[in-house]
Short mmCIF file of C-alpha atoms and ligand atoms in Angstrom, two decimals:
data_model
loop_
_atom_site.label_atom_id
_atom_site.label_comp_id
_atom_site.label_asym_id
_atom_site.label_seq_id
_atom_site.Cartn_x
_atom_site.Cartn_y
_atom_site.Cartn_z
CA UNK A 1 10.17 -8.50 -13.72
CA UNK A 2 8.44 -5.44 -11.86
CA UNK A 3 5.67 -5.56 -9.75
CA UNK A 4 3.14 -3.41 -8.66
CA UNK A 5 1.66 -3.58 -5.76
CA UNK A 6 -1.37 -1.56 -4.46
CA UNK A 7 -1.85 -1.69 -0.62
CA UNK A 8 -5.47 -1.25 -0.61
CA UNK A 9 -8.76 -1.65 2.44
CA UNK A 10 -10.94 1.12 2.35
CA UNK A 11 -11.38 1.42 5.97
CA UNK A 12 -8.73 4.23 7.83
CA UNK A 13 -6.22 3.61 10.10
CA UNK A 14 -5.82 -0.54 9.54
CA UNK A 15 -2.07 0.21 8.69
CA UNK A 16 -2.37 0.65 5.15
CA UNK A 17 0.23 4.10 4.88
CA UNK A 18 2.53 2.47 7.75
CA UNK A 19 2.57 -0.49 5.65
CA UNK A 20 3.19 0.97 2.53
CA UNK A 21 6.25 3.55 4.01
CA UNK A 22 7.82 0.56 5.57
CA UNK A 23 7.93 -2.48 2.90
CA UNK A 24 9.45 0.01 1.05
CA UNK A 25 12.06 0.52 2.77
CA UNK A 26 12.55 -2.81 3.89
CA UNK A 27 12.73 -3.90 0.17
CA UNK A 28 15.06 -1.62 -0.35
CA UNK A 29 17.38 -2.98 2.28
CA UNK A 30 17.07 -6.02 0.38
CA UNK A 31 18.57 -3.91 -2.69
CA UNK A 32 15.17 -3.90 -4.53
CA UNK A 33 14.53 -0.51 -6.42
CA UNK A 34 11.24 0.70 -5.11
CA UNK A 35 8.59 3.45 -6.18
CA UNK A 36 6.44 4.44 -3.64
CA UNK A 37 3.25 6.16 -5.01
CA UNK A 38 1.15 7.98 -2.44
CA UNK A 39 -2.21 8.27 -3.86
CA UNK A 40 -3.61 9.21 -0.18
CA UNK A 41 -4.88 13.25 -0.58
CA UNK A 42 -3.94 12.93 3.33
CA UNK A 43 -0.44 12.97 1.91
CA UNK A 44 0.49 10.34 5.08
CA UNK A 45 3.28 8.40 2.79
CA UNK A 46 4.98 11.05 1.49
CA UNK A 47 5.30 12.55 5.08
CA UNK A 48 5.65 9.48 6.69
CA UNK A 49 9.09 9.65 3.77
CA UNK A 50 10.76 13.03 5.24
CA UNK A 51 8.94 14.65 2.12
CA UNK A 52 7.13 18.26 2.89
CA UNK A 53 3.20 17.58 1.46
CA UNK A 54 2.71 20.71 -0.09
CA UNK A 55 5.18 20.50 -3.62
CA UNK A 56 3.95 21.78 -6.63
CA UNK A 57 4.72 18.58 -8.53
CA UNK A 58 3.10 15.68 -7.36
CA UNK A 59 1.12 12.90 -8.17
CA UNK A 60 -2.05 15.01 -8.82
CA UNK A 61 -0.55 17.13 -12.34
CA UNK A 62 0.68 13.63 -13.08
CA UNK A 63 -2.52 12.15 -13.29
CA UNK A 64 -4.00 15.35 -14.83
CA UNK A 65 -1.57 15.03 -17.78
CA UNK A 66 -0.08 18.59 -16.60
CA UNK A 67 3.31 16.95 -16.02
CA UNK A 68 5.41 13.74 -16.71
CA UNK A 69 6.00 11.50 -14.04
CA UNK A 70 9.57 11.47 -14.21
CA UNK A 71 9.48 15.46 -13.33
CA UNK A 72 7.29 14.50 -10.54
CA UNK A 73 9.75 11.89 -8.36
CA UNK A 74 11.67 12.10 -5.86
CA UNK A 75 14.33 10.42 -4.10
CA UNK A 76 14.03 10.45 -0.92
CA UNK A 77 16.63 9.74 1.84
CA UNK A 78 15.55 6.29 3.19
CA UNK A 79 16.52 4.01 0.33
CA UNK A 80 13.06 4.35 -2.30
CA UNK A 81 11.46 6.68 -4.77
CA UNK A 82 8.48 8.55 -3.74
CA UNK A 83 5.82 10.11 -6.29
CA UNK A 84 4.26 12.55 -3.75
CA UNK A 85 0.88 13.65 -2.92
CA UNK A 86 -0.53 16.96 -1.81
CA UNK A 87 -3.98 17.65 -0.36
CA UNK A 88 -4.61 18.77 -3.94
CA UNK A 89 -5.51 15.12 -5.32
CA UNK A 90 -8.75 15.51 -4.22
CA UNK A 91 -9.31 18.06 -7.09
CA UNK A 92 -7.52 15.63 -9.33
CA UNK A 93 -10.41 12.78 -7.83
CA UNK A 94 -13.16 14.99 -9.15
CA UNK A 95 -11.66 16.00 -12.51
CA UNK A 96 -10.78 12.26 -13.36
CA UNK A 97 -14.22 11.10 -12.79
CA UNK A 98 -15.45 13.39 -15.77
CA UNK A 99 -12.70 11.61 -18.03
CA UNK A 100 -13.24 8.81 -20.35
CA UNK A 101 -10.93 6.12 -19.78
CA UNK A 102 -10.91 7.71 -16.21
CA UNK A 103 -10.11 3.64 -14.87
CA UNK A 104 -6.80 3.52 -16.60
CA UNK A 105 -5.27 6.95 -16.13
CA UNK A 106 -2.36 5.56 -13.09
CA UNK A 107 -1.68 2.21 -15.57
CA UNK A 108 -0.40 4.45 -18.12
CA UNK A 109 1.36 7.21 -15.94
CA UNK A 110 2.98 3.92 -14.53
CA UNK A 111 4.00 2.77 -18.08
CA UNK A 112 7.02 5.14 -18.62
CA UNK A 113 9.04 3.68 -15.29
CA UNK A 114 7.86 0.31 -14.44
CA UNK A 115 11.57 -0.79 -15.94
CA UNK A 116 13.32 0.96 -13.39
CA UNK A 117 11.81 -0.50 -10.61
CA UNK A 118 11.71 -4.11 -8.90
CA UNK A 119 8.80 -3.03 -6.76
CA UNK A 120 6.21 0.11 -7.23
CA UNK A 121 3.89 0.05 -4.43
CA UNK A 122 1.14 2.02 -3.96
CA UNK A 123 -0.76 3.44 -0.96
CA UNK A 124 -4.77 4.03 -1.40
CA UNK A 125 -7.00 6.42 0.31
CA UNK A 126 -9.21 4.73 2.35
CA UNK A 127 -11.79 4.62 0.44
CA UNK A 128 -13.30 2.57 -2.44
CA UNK A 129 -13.51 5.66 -4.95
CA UNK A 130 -11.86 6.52 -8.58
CA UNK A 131 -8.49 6.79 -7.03
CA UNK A 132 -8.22 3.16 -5.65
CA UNK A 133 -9.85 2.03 -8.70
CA UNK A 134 -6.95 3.75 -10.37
CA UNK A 135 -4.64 1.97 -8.09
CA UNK A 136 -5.92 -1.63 -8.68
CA UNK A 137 -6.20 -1.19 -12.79
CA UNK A 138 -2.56 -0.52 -13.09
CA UNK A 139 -1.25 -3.11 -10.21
CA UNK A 140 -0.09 -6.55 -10.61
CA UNK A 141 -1.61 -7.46 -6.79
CA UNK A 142 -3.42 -5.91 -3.66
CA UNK A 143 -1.99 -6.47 -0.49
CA UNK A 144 -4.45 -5.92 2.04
CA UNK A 145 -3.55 -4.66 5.54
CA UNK A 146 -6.37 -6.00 8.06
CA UNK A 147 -5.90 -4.94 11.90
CA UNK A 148 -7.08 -8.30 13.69
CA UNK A 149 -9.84 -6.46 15.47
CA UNK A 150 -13.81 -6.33 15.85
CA UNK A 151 -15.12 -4.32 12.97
CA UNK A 152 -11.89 -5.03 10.78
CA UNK A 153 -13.72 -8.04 9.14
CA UNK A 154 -17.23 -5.58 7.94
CA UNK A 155 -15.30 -3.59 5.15
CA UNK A 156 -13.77 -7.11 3.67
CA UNK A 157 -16.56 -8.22 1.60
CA UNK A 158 -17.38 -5.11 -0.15
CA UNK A 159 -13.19 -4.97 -0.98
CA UNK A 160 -13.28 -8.36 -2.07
CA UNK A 161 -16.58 -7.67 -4.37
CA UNK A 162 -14.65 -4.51 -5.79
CA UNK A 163 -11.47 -6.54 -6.86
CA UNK A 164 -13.78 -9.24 -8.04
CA UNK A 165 -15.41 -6.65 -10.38
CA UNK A 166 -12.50 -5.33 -11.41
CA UNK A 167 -11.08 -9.08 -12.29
CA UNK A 168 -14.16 -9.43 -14.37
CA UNK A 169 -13.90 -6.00 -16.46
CA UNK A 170 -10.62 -3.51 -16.02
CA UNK A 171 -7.83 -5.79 -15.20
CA UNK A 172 -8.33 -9.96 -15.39
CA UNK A 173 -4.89 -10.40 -14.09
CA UNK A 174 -5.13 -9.11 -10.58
CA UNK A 175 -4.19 -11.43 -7.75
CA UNK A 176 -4.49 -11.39 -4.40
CA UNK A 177 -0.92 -10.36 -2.68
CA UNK A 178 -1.49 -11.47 0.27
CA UNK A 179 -3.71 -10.41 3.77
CA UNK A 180 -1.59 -8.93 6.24
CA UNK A 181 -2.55 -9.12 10.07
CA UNK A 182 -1.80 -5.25 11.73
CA UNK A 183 -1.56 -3.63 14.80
CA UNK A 184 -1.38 -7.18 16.23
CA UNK A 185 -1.85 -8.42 19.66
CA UNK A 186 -1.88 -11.92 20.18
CA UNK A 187 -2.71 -11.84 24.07
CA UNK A 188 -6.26 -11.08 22.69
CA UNK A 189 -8.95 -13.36 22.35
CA UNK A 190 -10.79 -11.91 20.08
CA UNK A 191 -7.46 -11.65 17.93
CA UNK A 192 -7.64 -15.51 18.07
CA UNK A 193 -10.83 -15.74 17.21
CA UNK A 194 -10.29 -13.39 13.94
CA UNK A 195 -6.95 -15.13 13.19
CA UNK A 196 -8.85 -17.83 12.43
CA UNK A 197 -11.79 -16.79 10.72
CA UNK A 198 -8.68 -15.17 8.47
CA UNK A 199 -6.84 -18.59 8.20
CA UNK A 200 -10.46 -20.41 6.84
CA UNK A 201 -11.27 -17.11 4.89
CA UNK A 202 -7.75 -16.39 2.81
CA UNK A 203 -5.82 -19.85 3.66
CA UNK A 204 -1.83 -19.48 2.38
CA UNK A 205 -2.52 -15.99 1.19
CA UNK A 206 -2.60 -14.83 5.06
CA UNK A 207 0.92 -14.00 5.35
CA UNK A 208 3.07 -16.36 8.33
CA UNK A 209 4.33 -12.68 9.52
CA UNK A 210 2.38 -10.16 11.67
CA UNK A 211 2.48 -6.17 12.26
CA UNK A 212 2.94 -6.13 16.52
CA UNK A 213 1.16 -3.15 17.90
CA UNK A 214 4.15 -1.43 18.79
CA UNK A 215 4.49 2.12 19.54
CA UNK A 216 7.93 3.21 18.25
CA UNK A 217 6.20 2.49 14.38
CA UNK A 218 3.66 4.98 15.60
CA UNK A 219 6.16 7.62 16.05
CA UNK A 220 8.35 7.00 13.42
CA UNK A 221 6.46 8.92 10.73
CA UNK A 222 6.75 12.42 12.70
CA UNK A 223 10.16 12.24 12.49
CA UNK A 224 9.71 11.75 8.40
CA UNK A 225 11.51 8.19 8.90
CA UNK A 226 10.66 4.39 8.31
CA UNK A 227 11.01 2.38 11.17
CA UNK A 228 14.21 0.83 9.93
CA UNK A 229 15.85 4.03 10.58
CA UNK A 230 14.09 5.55 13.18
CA UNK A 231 14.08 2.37 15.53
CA UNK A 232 16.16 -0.50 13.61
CA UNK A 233 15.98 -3.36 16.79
CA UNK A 234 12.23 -2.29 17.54
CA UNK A 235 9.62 -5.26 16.89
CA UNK A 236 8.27 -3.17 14.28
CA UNK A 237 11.18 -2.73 12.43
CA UNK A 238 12.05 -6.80 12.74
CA UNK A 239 8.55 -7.63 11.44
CA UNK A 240 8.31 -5.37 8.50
CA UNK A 241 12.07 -7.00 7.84
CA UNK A 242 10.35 -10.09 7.98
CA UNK A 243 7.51 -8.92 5.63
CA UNK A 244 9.84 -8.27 3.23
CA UNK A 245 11.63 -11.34 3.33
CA UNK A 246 8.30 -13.23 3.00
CA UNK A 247 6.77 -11.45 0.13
CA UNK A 248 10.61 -11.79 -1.86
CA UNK A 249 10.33 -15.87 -1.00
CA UNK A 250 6.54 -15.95 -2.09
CA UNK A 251 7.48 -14.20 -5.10
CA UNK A 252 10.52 -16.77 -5.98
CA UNK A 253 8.52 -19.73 -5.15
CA UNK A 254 6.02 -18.48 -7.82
CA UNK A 255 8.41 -18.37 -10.93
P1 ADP B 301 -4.23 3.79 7.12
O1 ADP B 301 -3.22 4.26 6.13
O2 ADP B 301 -4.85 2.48 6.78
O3 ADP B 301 -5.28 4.83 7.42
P2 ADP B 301 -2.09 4.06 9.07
O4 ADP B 301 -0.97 3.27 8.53
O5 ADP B 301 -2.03 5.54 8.88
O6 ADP B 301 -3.48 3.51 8.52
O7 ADP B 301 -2.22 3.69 10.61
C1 ADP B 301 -3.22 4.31 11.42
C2 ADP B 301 -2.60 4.72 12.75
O8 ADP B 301 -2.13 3.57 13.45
C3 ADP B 301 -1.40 5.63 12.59
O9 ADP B 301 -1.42 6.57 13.62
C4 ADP B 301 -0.22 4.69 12.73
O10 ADP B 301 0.94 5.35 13.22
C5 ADP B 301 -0.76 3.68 13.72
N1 ADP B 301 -0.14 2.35 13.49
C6 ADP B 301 -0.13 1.64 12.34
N2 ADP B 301 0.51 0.46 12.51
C7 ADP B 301 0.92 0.44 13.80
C8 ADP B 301 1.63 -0.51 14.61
N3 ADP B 301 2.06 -1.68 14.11
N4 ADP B 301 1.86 -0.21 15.91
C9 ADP B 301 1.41 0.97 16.43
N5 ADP B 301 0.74 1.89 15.73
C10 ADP B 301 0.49 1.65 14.44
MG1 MG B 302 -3.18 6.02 4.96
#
Protein backbone atom coordinates (compact mmCIF):
# COMPACT_ATOMS: atom_id res chain seq x y z
CA UNK A 1 0.00 0.00 0.00
CA UNK A 2 1.20 3.77 -0.45
CA UNK A 3 1.81 6.09 2.07
CA UNK A 4 1.87 9.57 2.44
CA UNK A 5 3.76 11.20 4.54
CA UNK A 6 3.77 14.97 5.37
CA UNK A 7 6.94 16.20 7.21
CA UNK A 8 5.37 18.94 9.02
CA UNK A 9 6.55 21.66 12.41
CA UNK A 10 5.78 25.03 11.68
CA UNK A 11 8.83 26.47 13.11
CA UNK A 12 11.97 27.11 10.26
CA UNK A 13 15.05 25.57 10.11
CA UNK A 14 14.29 22.29 12.62
CA UNK A 15 15.30 20.06 9.56
CA UNK A 16 12.08 19.66 8.06
CA UNK A 17 13.38 20.22 3.97
CA UNK A 18 16.78 18.28 4.89
CA UNK A 19 14.61 15.66 6.17
CA UNK A 20 12.28 15.45 3.57
CA UNK A 21 15.25 15.56 0.50
CA UNK A 22 17.02 12.83 2.31
CA UNK A 23 14.37 9.97 3.39
CA UNK A 24 13.69 10.19 0.02
CA UNK A 25 16.45 9.23 -1.22
CA UNK A 26 17.30 6.88 1.30
CA UNK A 27 13.96 5.04 0.55
CA UNK A 28 14.79 4.92 -2.64
CA UNK A 29 18.02 3.09 -2.03
CA UNK A 30 15.88 0.71 -0.41
CA UNK A 31 14.05 0.37 -3.97
CA UNK A 32 10.89 2.19 -2.69
CA UNK A 33 9.30 4.48 -5.46
CA UNK A 34 9.10 7.87 -3.89
CA UNK A 35 7.26 11.29 -4.70
CA UNK A 36 8.65 14.08 -3.18
CA UNK A 37 6.18 17.06 -3.07
CA UNK A 38 7.71 20.40 -2.15
CA UNK A 39 4.97 22.50 -0.92
CA UNK A 40 7.71 25.04 0.64
CA UNK A 41 7.21 28.59 -1.66
CA UNK A 42 11.07 28.74 -0.48
CA UNK A 43 11.39 26.05 -3.10
CA UNK A 44 14.34 24.42 -0.55
CA UNK A 45 13.36 20.60 -1.69
CA UNK A 46 13.25 20.96 -5.07
CA UNK A 47 16.73 22.71 -4.95
CA UNK A 48 17.99 20.76 -2.35
CA UNK A 49 16.96 17.81 -5.61
CA UNK A 50 19.39 19.40 -8.43
CA UNK A 51 15.97 20.94 -9.72
CA UNK A 52 16.22 24.87 -10.94
CA UNK A 53 13.12 26.67 -8.69
CA UNK A 54 11.86 28.77 -11.24
CA UNK A 55 9.82 26.04 -13.89
CA UNK A 56 6.73 26.99 -15.23
CA UNK A 57 5.05 23.76 -14.13
CA UNK A 58 5.05 23.15 -10.67
CA UNK A 59 3.14 22.35 -7.83
CA UNK A 60 1.37 25.78 -7.73
CA UNK A 61 -0.85 25.33 -11.47
CA UNK A 62 -1.34 21.88 -9.98
CA UNK A 63 -3.12 22.96 -7.13
CA UNK A 64 -4.81 25.78 -9.14
CA UNK A 65 -6.36 23.16 -11.46
CA UNK A 66 -4.26 24.92 -14.42
CA UNK A 67 -2.40 21.65 -15.02
CA UNK A 68 -2.41 17.83 -14.22
CA UNK A 69 -0.02 16.58 -11.95
CA UNK A 70 1.44 14.10 -14.08
CA UNK A 71 2.60 17.16 -16.54
CA UNK A 72 3.99 18.69 -13.50
CA UNK A 73 6.75 15.78 -12.24
CA UNK A 74 9.85 15.28 -12.56
CA UNK A 75 12.43 12.78 -12.25
CA UNK A 76 15.12 13.82 -10.87
CA UNK A 77 18.66 12.30 -10.83
CA UNK A 78 19.00 10.98 -7.22
CA UNK A 79 16.65 8.01 -7.26
CA UNK A 80 12.80 9.89 -6.48
CA UNK A 81 10.14 11.95 -8.15
CA UNK A 82 9.92 15.52 -7.35
CA UNK A 83 6.62 17.74 -7.88
CA UNK A 84 8.44 21.13 -7.72
CA UNK A 85 7.77 24.38 -6.22
CA UNK A 86 8.48 27.92 -7.32
CA UNK A 87 8.28 31.09 -5.23
CA UNK A 88 4.94 31.36 -7.04
CA UNK A 89 2.93 29.09 -4.44
CA UNK A 90 2.49 31.82 -2.39
CA UNK A 91 -0.04 33.22 -4.98
CA UNK A 92 -1.48 29.76 -5.16
CA UNK A 93 -1.75 30.12 -0.86
CA UNK A 94 -3.92 33.16 -1.32
CA UNK A 95 -6.12 31.98 -4.21
CA UNK A 96 -6.89 28.58 -2.39
CA UNK A 97 -8.05 30.24 0.67
CA UNK A 98 -11.00 31.89 -1.38
CA UNK A 99 -11.95 28.22 -2.58
CA UNK A 100 -14.55 26.04 -1.17
CA UNK A 101 -13.30 22.77 -0.38
CA UNK A 102 -9.95 24.78 -0.16
CA UNK A 103 -8.84 21.77 2.79
CA UNK A 104 -8.90 19.01 0.27
CA UNK A 105 -7.43 20.48 -2.89
CA UNK A 106 -3.57 18.34 -2.44
CA UNK A 107 -5.82 14.91 -1.40
CA UNK A 108 -7.26 14.95 -4.73
CA UNK A 109 -4.25 16.24 -6.89
CA UNK A 110 -2.61 13.23 -4.96
CA UNK A 111 -5.43 10.83 -6.09
CA UNK A 112 -4.30 10.30 -9.77
CA UNK A 113 -0.59 8.79 -8.63
CA UNK A 114 -0.73 7.47 -5.21
CA UNK A 115 -0.51 3.82 -7.17
CA UNK A 116 2.72 4.51 -8.47
CA UNK A 117 4.36 5.24 -5.48
CA UNK A 118 5.44 3.25 -2.19
CA UNK A 119 6.14 6.51 -0.43
CA UNK A 120 4.90 10.30 -1.33
CA UNK A 121 6.33 12.55 1.15
CA UNK A 122 5.72 15.88 1.53
CA UNK A 123 7.67 18.92 2.78
CA UNK A 124 5.55 21.92 4.54
CA UNK A 125 6.32 25.52 4.81
CA UNK A 126 6.95 26.36 8.09
CA UNK A 127 4.08 27.53 8.95
CA UNK A 128 0.63 26.39 10.19
CA UNK A 129 -1.35 28.02 7.15
CA UNK A 130 -3.74 26.56 4.18
CA UNK A 131 -0.83 24.88 2.60
CA UNK A 132 0.14 22.55 5.57
CA UNK A 133 -3.42 22.07 6.15
CA UNK A 134 -3.42 20.88 2.59
CA UNK A 135 -0.55 18.68 3.37
CA UNK A 136 -2.03 16.89 6.47
CA UNK A 137 -5.76 16.33 4.74
CA UNK A 138 -4.31 14.26 2.01
CA UNK A 139 -1.44 12.33 4.19
CA UNK A 140 -1.65 9.07 5.82
CA UNK A 141 0.96 10.45 8.83
CA UNK A 142 3.09 13.55 9.98
CA UNK A 143 6.49 13.02 10.76
CA UNK A 144 7.68 15.71 12.78
CA UNK A 145 11.32 16.87 12.69
CA UNK A 146 12.14 18.50 16.27
CA UNK A 147 15.88 19.90 16.71
CA UNK A 148 16.57 18.83 20.48
CA UNK A 149 17.10 22.43 21.47
CA UNK A 150 15.67 25.30 23.86
CA UNK A 151 12.74 26.82 22.09
CA UNK A 152 12.17 23.59 19.85
CA UNK A 153 9.57 22.31 22.45
CA UNK A 154 7.19 26.07 22.29
CA UNK A 155 5.80 25.43 18.67
CA UNK A 156 4.80 21.57 19.71
CA UNK A 157 1.59 22.16 21.35
CA UNK A 158 0.01 24.41 18.94
CA UNK A 159 1.17 21.46 16.07
CA UNK A 160 -0.20 18.90 18.12
CA UNK A 161 -3.65 21.01 18.68
CA UNK A 162 -3.71 21.52 14.75
CA UNK A 163 -3.44 17.70 13.93
CA UNK A 164 -5.82 17.09 16.75
CA UNK A 165 -8.34 19.37 14.96
CA UNK A 166 -7.81 18.06 11.92
CA UNK A 167 -8.35 14.28 13.42
CA UNK A 168 -11.61 15.58 14.68
CA UNK A 169 -12.98 17.24 11.28
CA UNK A 170 -10.85 16.86 7.75
CA UNK A 171 -9.11 13.61 8.06
CA UNK A 172 -9.96 11.02 11.25
CA UNK A 173 -7.30 8.74 10.05
CA UNK A 174 -4.16 10.69 10.62
CA UNK A 175 -1.47 9.18 12.80
CA UNK A 176 1.36 10.28 14.24
CA UNK A 177 4.61 9.03 12.06
CA UNK A 178 6.85 9.41 14.32
CA UNK A 179 9.06 12.54 16.21
CA UNK A 180 12.37 12.78 14.86
CA UNK A 181 15.31 14.28 17.03
CA UNK A 182 17.53 16.89 14.46
CA UNK A 183 20.54 18.64 14.34
CA UNK A 184 21.50 16.43 17.32
CA UNK A 185 24.21 16.77 19.80
CA UNK A 186 24.28 14.50 22.51
CA UNK A 187 27.36 16.12 24.43
CA UNK A 188 24.63 18.68 25.44
CA UNK A 189 22.87 18.83 28.51
CA UNK A 190 20.17 20.49 27.69
CA UNK A 191 19.80 17.87 24.73
CA UNK A 192 19.43 15.35 27.64
CA UNK A 193 17.21 17.12 29.35
CA UNK A 194 14.80 17.53 26.10
CA UNK A 195 15.45 13.89 25.09
CA UNK A 196 13.64 13.11 27.84
CA UNK A 197 10.91 15.36 28.16
CA UNK A 198 10.48 13.81 24.32
CA UNK A 199 10.71 10.13 25.58
CA UNK A 200 7.68 10.95 28.48
CA UNK A 201 5.94 13.28 25.85
CA UNK A 202 5.76 10.87 22.48
CA UNK A 203 7.01 7.40 24.13
CA UNK A 204 7.71 4.63 21.05
CA UNK A 205 6.71 7.21 18.50
CA UNK A 206 10.23 9.06 19.21
CA UNK A 207 12.16 7.35 16.66
CA UNK A 208 15.52 5.04 18.23
CA UNK A 209 17.54 7.04 15.32
CA UNK A 210 18.83 10.65 15.49
CA UNK A 211 19.83 13.50 12.81
CA UNK A 212 23.82 14.32 14.14
CA UNK A 213 24.55 17.94 13.60
CA UNK A 214 26.88 17.35 10.95
CA UNK A 215 28.08 19.77 8.51
CA UNK A 216 28.60 17.87 5.22
CA UNK A 217 24.31 17.54 5.27
CA UNK A 218 24.52 21.29 5.45
CA UNK A 219 26.32 21.55 2.26
CA UNK A 220 24.91 18.97 0.42
CA UNK A 221 21.88 20.88 -0.87
CA UNK A 222 24.13 23.61 -2.78
CA UNK A 223 25.46 21.13 -4.74
CA UNK A 224 21.58 20.04 -5.69
CA UNK A 225 22.45 16.49 -4.02
CA UNK A 226 21.13 14.28 -1.03
CA UNK A 227 23.61 13.39 1.30
CA UNK A 228 23.79 9.84 0.04
CA UNK A 229 25.45 11.13 -2.95
CA UNK A 230 27.12 14.03 -2.00
CA UNK A 231 28.86 12.44 1.17
CA UNK A 232 27.79 8.56 1.26
CA UNK A 233 30.22 7.52 4.63
CA UNK A 234 29.31 10.98 6.35
CA UNK A 235 27.24 10.52 9.75
CA UNK A 236 24.55 12.19 8.05
CA UNK A 237 24.27 10.07 5.32
CA UNK A 238 24.50 6.75 7.84
CA UNK A 239 21.68 8.19 9.97
CA UNK A 240 19.21 9.16 7.37
CA UNK A 241 20.14 5.32 6.09
CA UNK A 242 19.16 4.38 9.36
CA UNK A 243 15.92 6.50 9.28
CA UNK A 244 14.90 4.76 6.53
CA UNK A 245 15.48 1.45 7.71
CA UNK A 246 13.48 2.30 10.88
CA UNK A 247 10.44 3.82 9.42
CA UNK A 248 10.36 0.49 6.64
CA UNK A 249 10.56 -1.93 10.04
CA UNK A 250 7.88 0.29 11.90
CA UNK A 251 5.82 0.09 8.95
CA UNK A 252 6.14 -3.97 8.66
CA UNK A 253 5.66 -4.45 12.27
CA UNK A 254 2.30 -2.59 11.82
CA UNK A 255 0.63 -4.93 9.15
P1 LIG B 1 13.32 23.59 7.66
O1 LIG B 1 12.94 22.98 6.36
O2 LIG B 1 12.60 23.01 8.84
O3 LIG B 1 13.23 25.10 7.66
P2 LIG B 1 16.04 22.84 6.97
O4 LIG B 1 15.98 21.40 6.67
O5 LIG B 1 16.06 23.78 5.81
O6 LIG B 1 14.87 23.25 7.96
O7 LIG B 1 17.31 23.07 7.89
C1 LIG B 1 17.65 24.38 8.36
C2 LIG B 1 19.15 24.59 8.21
O8 LIG B 1 19.85 23.66 9.02
C3 LIG B 1 19.64 24.37 6.80
O9 LIG B 1 20.65 25.30 6.53
C4 LIG B 1 20.19 22.96 6.82
O10 LIG B 1 21.22 22.76 5.87
C5 LIG B 1 20.72 22.87 8.24
N1 LIG B 1 20.65 21.49 8.74
C6 LIG B 1 19.57 20.69 8.80
N2 LIG B 1 19.88 19.48 9.33
C7 LIG B 1 21.20 19.53 9.60
C8 LIG B 1 22.14 18.60 10.17
N3 LIG B 1 21.77 17.37 10.56
N4 LIG B 1 23.42 18.99 10.32
C9 LIG B 1 23.81 20.24 9.94
N5 LIG B 1 22.99 21.15 9.41
C10 LIG B 1 21.70 20.82 9.23
MG1 LIG C 1 12.12 23.87 4.64
Amino acid sequence: MSKIIAIANQKGGVGKTTTCVNLAASLAKANRRILLVDLDPQSNSTVSSGVEKTLACTVKEVLLGETELKEALLETAVGYDLLPASVDLTVAEVRLMQQESREFILRQCLRSVIQDYDFILIDCPPALNILTVNALVAAHSVLIPMPCEYFALEGLTSLLKTIGEINQTVNVDLQIEGVLRTLYDGRNRLTREINQQLSVHFGNKLYTTVIPRNVRVAEAPSFGLPILNYAPRSQGATAYLALAGELLRRQEDAV
